[in-house]
PDB file of C-alpha atoms in Angstrom:
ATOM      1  CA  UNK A   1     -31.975 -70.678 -40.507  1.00 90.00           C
ATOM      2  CA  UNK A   2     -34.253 -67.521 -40.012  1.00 94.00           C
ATOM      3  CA  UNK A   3     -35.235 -66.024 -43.421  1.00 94.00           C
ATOM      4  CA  UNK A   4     -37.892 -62.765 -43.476  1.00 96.00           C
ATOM      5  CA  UNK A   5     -38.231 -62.239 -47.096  1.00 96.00           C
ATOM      6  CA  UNK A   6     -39.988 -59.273 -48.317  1.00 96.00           C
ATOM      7  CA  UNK A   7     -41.465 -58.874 -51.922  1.00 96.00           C
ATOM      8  CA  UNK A   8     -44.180 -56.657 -53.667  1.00 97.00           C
ATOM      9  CA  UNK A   9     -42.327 -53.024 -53.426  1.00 97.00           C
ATOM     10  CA  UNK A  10     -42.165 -51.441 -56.609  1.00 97.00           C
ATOM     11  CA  UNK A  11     -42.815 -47.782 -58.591  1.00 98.00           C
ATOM     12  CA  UNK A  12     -46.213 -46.569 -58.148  1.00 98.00           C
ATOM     13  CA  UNK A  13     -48.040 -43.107 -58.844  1.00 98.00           C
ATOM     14  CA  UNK A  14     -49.360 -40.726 -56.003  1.00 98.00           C
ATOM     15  CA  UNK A  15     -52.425 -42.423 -55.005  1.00 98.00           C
ATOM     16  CA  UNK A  16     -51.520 -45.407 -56.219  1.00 98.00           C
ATOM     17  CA  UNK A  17     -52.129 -48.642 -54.203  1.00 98.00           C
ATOM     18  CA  UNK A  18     -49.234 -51.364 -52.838  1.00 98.00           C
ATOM     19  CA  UNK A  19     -49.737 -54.094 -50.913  1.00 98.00           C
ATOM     20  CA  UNK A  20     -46.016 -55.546 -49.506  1.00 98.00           C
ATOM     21  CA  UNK A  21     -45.617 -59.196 -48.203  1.00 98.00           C
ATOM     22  CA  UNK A  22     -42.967 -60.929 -45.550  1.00 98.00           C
ATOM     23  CA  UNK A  23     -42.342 -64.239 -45.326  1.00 97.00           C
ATOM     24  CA  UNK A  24     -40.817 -65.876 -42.754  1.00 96.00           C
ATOM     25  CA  UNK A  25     -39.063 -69.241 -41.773  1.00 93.00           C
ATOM     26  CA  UNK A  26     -36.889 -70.414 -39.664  1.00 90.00           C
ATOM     27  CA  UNK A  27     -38.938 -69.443 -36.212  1.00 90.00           C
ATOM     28  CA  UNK A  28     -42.431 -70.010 -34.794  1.00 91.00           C
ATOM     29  CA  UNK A  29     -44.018 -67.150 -36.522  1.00 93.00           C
ATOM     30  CA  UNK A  30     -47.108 -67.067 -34.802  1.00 92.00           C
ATOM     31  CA  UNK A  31     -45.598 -66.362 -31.412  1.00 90.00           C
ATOM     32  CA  UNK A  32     -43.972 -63.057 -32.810  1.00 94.00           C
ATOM     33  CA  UNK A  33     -44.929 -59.681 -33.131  1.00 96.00           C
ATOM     34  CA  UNK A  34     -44.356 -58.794 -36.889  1.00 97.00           C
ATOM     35  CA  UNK A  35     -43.358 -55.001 -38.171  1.00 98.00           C
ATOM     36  CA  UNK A  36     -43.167 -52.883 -40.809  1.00 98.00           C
ATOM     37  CA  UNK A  37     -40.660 -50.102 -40.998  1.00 98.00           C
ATOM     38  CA  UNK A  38     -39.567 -47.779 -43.610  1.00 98.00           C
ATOM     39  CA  UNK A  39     -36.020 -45.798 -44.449  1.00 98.00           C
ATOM     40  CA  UNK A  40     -36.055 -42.931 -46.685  1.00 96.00           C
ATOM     41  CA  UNK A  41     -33.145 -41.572 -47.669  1.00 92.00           C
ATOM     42  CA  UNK A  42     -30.531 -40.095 -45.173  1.00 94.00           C
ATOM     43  CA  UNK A  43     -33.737 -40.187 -42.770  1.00 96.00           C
ATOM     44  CA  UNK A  44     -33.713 -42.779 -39.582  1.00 97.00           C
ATOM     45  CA  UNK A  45     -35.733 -46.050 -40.446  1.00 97.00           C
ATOM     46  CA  UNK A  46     -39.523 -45.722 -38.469  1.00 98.00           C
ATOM     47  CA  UNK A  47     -41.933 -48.312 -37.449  1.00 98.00           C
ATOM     48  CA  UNK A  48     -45.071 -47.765 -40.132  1.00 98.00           C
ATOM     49  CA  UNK A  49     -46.955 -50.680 -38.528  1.00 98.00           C
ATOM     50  CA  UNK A  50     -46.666 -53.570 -36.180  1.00 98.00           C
ATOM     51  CA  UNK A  51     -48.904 -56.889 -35.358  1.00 98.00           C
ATOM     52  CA  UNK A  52     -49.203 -59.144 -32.540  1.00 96.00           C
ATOM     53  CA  UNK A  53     -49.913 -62.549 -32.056  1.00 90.00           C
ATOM     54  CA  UNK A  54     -53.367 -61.852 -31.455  1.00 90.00           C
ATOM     55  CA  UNK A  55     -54.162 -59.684 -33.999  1.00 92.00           C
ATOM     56  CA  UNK A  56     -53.723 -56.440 -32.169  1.00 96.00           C
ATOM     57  CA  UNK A  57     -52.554 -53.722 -34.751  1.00 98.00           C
ATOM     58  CA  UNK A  58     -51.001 -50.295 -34.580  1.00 97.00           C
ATOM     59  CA  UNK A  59     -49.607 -47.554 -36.928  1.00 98.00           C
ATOM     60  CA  UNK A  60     -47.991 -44.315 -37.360  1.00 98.00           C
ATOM     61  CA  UNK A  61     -49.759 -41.502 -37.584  1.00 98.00           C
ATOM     62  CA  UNK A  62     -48.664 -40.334 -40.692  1.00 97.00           C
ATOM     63  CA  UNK A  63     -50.050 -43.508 -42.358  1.00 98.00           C
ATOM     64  CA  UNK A  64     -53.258 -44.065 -40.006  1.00 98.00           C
ATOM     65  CA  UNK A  65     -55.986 -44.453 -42.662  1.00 97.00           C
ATOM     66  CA  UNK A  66     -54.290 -45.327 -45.634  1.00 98.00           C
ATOM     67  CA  UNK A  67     -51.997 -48.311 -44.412  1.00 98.00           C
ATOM     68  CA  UNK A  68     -53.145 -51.924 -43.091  1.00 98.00           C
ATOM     69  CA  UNK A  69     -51.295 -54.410 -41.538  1.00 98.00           C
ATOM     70  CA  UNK A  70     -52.226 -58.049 -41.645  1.00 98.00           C
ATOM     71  CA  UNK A  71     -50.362 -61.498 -41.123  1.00 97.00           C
ATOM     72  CA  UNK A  72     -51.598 -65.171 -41.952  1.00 96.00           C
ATOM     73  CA  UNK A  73     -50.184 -67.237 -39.425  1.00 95.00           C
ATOM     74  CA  UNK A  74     -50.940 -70.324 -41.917  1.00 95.00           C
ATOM     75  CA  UNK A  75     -48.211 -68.864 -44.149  1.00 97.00           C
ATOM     76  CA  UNK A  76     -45.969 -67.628 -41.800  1.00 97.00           C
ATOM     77  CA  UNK A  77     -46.833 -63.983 -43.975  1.00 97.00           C
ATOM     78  CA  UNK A  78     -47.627 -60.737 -42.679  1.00 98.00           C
ATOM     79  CA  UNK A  79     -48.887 -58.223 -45.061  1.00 98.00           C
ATOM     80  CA  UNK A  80     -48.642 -54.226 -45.481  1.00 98.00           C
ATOM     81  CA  UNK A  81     -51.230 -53.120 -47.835  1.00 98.00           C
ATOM     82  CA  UNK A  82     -50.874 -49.726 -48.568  1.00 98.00           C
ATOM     83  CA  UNK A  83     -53.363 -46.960 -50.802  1.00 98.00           C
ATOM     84  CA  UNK A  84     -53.317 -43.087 -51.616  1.00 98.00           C
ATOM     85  CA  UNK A  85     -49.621 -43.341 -51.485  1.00 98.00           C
ATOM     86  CA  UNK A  86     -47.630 -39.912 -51.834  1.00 97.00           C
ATOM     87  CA  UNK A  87     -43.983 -39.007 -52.348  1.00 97.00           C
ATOM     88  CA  UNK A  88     -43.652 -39.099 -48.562  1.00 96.00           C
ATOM     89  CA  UNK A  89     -44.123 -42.738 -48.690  1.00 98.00           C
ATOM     90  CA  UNK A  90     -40.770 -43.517 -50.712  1.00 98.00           C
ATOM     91  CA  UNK A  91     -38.304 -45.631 -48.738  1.00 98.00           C
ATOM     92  CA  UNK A  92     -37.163 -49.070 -48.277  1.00 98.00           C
ATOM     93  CA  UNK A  93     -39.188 -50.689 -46.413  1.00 98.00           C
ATOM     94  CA  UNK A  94     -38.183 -53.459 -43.893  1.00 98.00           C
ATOM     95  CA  UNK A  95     -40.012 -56.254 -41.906  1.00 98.00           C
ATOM     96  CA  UNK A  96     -39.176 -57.463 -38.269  1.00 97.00           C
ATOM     97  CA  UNK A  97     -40.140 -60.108 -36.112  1.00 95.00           C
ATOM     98  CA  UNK A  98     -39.833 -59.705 -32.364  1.00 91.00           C
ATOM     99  CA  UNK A  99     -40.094 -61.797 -28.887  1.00 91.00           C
ATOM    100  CA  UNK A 100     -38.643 -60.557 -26.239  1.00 89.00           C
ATOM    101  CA  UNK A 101     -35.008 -59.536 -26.559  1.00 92.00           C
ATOM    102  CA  UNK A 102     -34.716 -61.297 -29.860  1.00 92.00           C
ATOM    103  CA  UNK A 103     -35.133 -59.336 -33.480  1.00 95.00           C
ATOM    104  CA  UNK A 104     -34.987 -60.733 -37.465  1.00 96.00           C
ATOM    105  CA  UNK A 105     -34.771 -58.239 -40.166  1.00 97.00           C
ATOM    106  CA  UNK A 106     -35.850 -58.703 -43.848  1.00 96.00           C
ATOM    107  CA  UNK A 107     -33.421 -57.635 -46.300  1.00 96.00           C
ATOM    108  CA  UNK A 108     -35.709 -54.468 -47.363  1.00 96.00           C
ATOM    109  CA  UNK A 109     -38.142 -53.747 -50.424  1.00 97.00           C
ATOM    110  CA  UNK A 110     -37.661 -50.423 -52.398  1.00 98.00           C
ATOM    111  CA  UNK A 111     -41.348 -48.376 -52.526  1.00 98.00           C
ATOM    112  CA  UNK A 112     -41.185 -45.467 -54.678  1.00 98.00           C
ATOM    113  CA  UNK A 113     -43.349 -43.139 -55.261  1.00 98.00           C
ATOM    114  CA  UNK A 114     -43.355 -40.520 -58.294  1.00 97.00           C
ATOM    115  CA  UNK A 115     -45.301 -39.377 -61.318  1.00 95.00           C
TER     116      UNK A 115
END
C-alpha cells in the first residue's frame, strides 16, 4: 500500500522558519522524483520544489532563495525546509512522487503564515 505522509506544517510568523517532511512507503522511493506543491485558497495547487533521484533540484521562482528541497533515500523522506516565510506562503502544502506515468499524493500539511 503506497502511503506519502506529510508532517511539520504549522502557524509561523513572517520570517519565520519551517522545515516540512514526507514519508513514503509502499514504492521504491529512491527511483522517484519527489515534489512539493502548495494550494492556497481558491488558487490552483503549484509545484514549489521537486527532486530527482540523483539529487538534481529545482524551484519556483517565487521561493528561489528561501526554500530547500532535500530527500534521504535511507528514510524513504524528502524534506522542504523553508525560512523568511511571508503571508504569500500560506497554503496546504502537498508531496508527490513520480515515475513515468505514475503519481502518489500526500494527504496535505496546512502552512500558515500570520502575525
Amino acid at each position: 500500500q503506497v502511503q506519502l505522509v506529510e508532517s511539520g506544517g504549522g502557524l509561523v510568523q513572517p520570517g519565520g522558519s519551517l522545515r516540512l517532511s514526507c514519508t513514503a512507503s509502499g514504492f521504491t522511493f529512491n527511483s522517484y522524483v519527489m515534489s512539493w506543491y502548495r494550494q492556497a485558497p481558491e488558487k490552483e495547487r503549484e509545484l514549489v520544489a521537486g527532486i530527482s533521484f540523483d539529487g538534481t533540484t529545482r524551484y519556483a521562482d517565487s521561493v528561489k532563495g528561501r526554500f530547500t528541497i532535500s530527500r534521504d533515500n535511507t528514510k524513504n523522506t524528502v524534506y522542504l525546509r523553508m525560512n523568511n516565510l511571508n503571508p504569500e506562503d500560506t497554503a496546504v502544502y502537498y508531496c508527490k512522487g513520480g515515475i513515468g506515468n505514475i503519481f502518489y499524493w500526500g494527504q496535505g500539511t496546512q502552512v500558515t503564515v500570520s502575525s
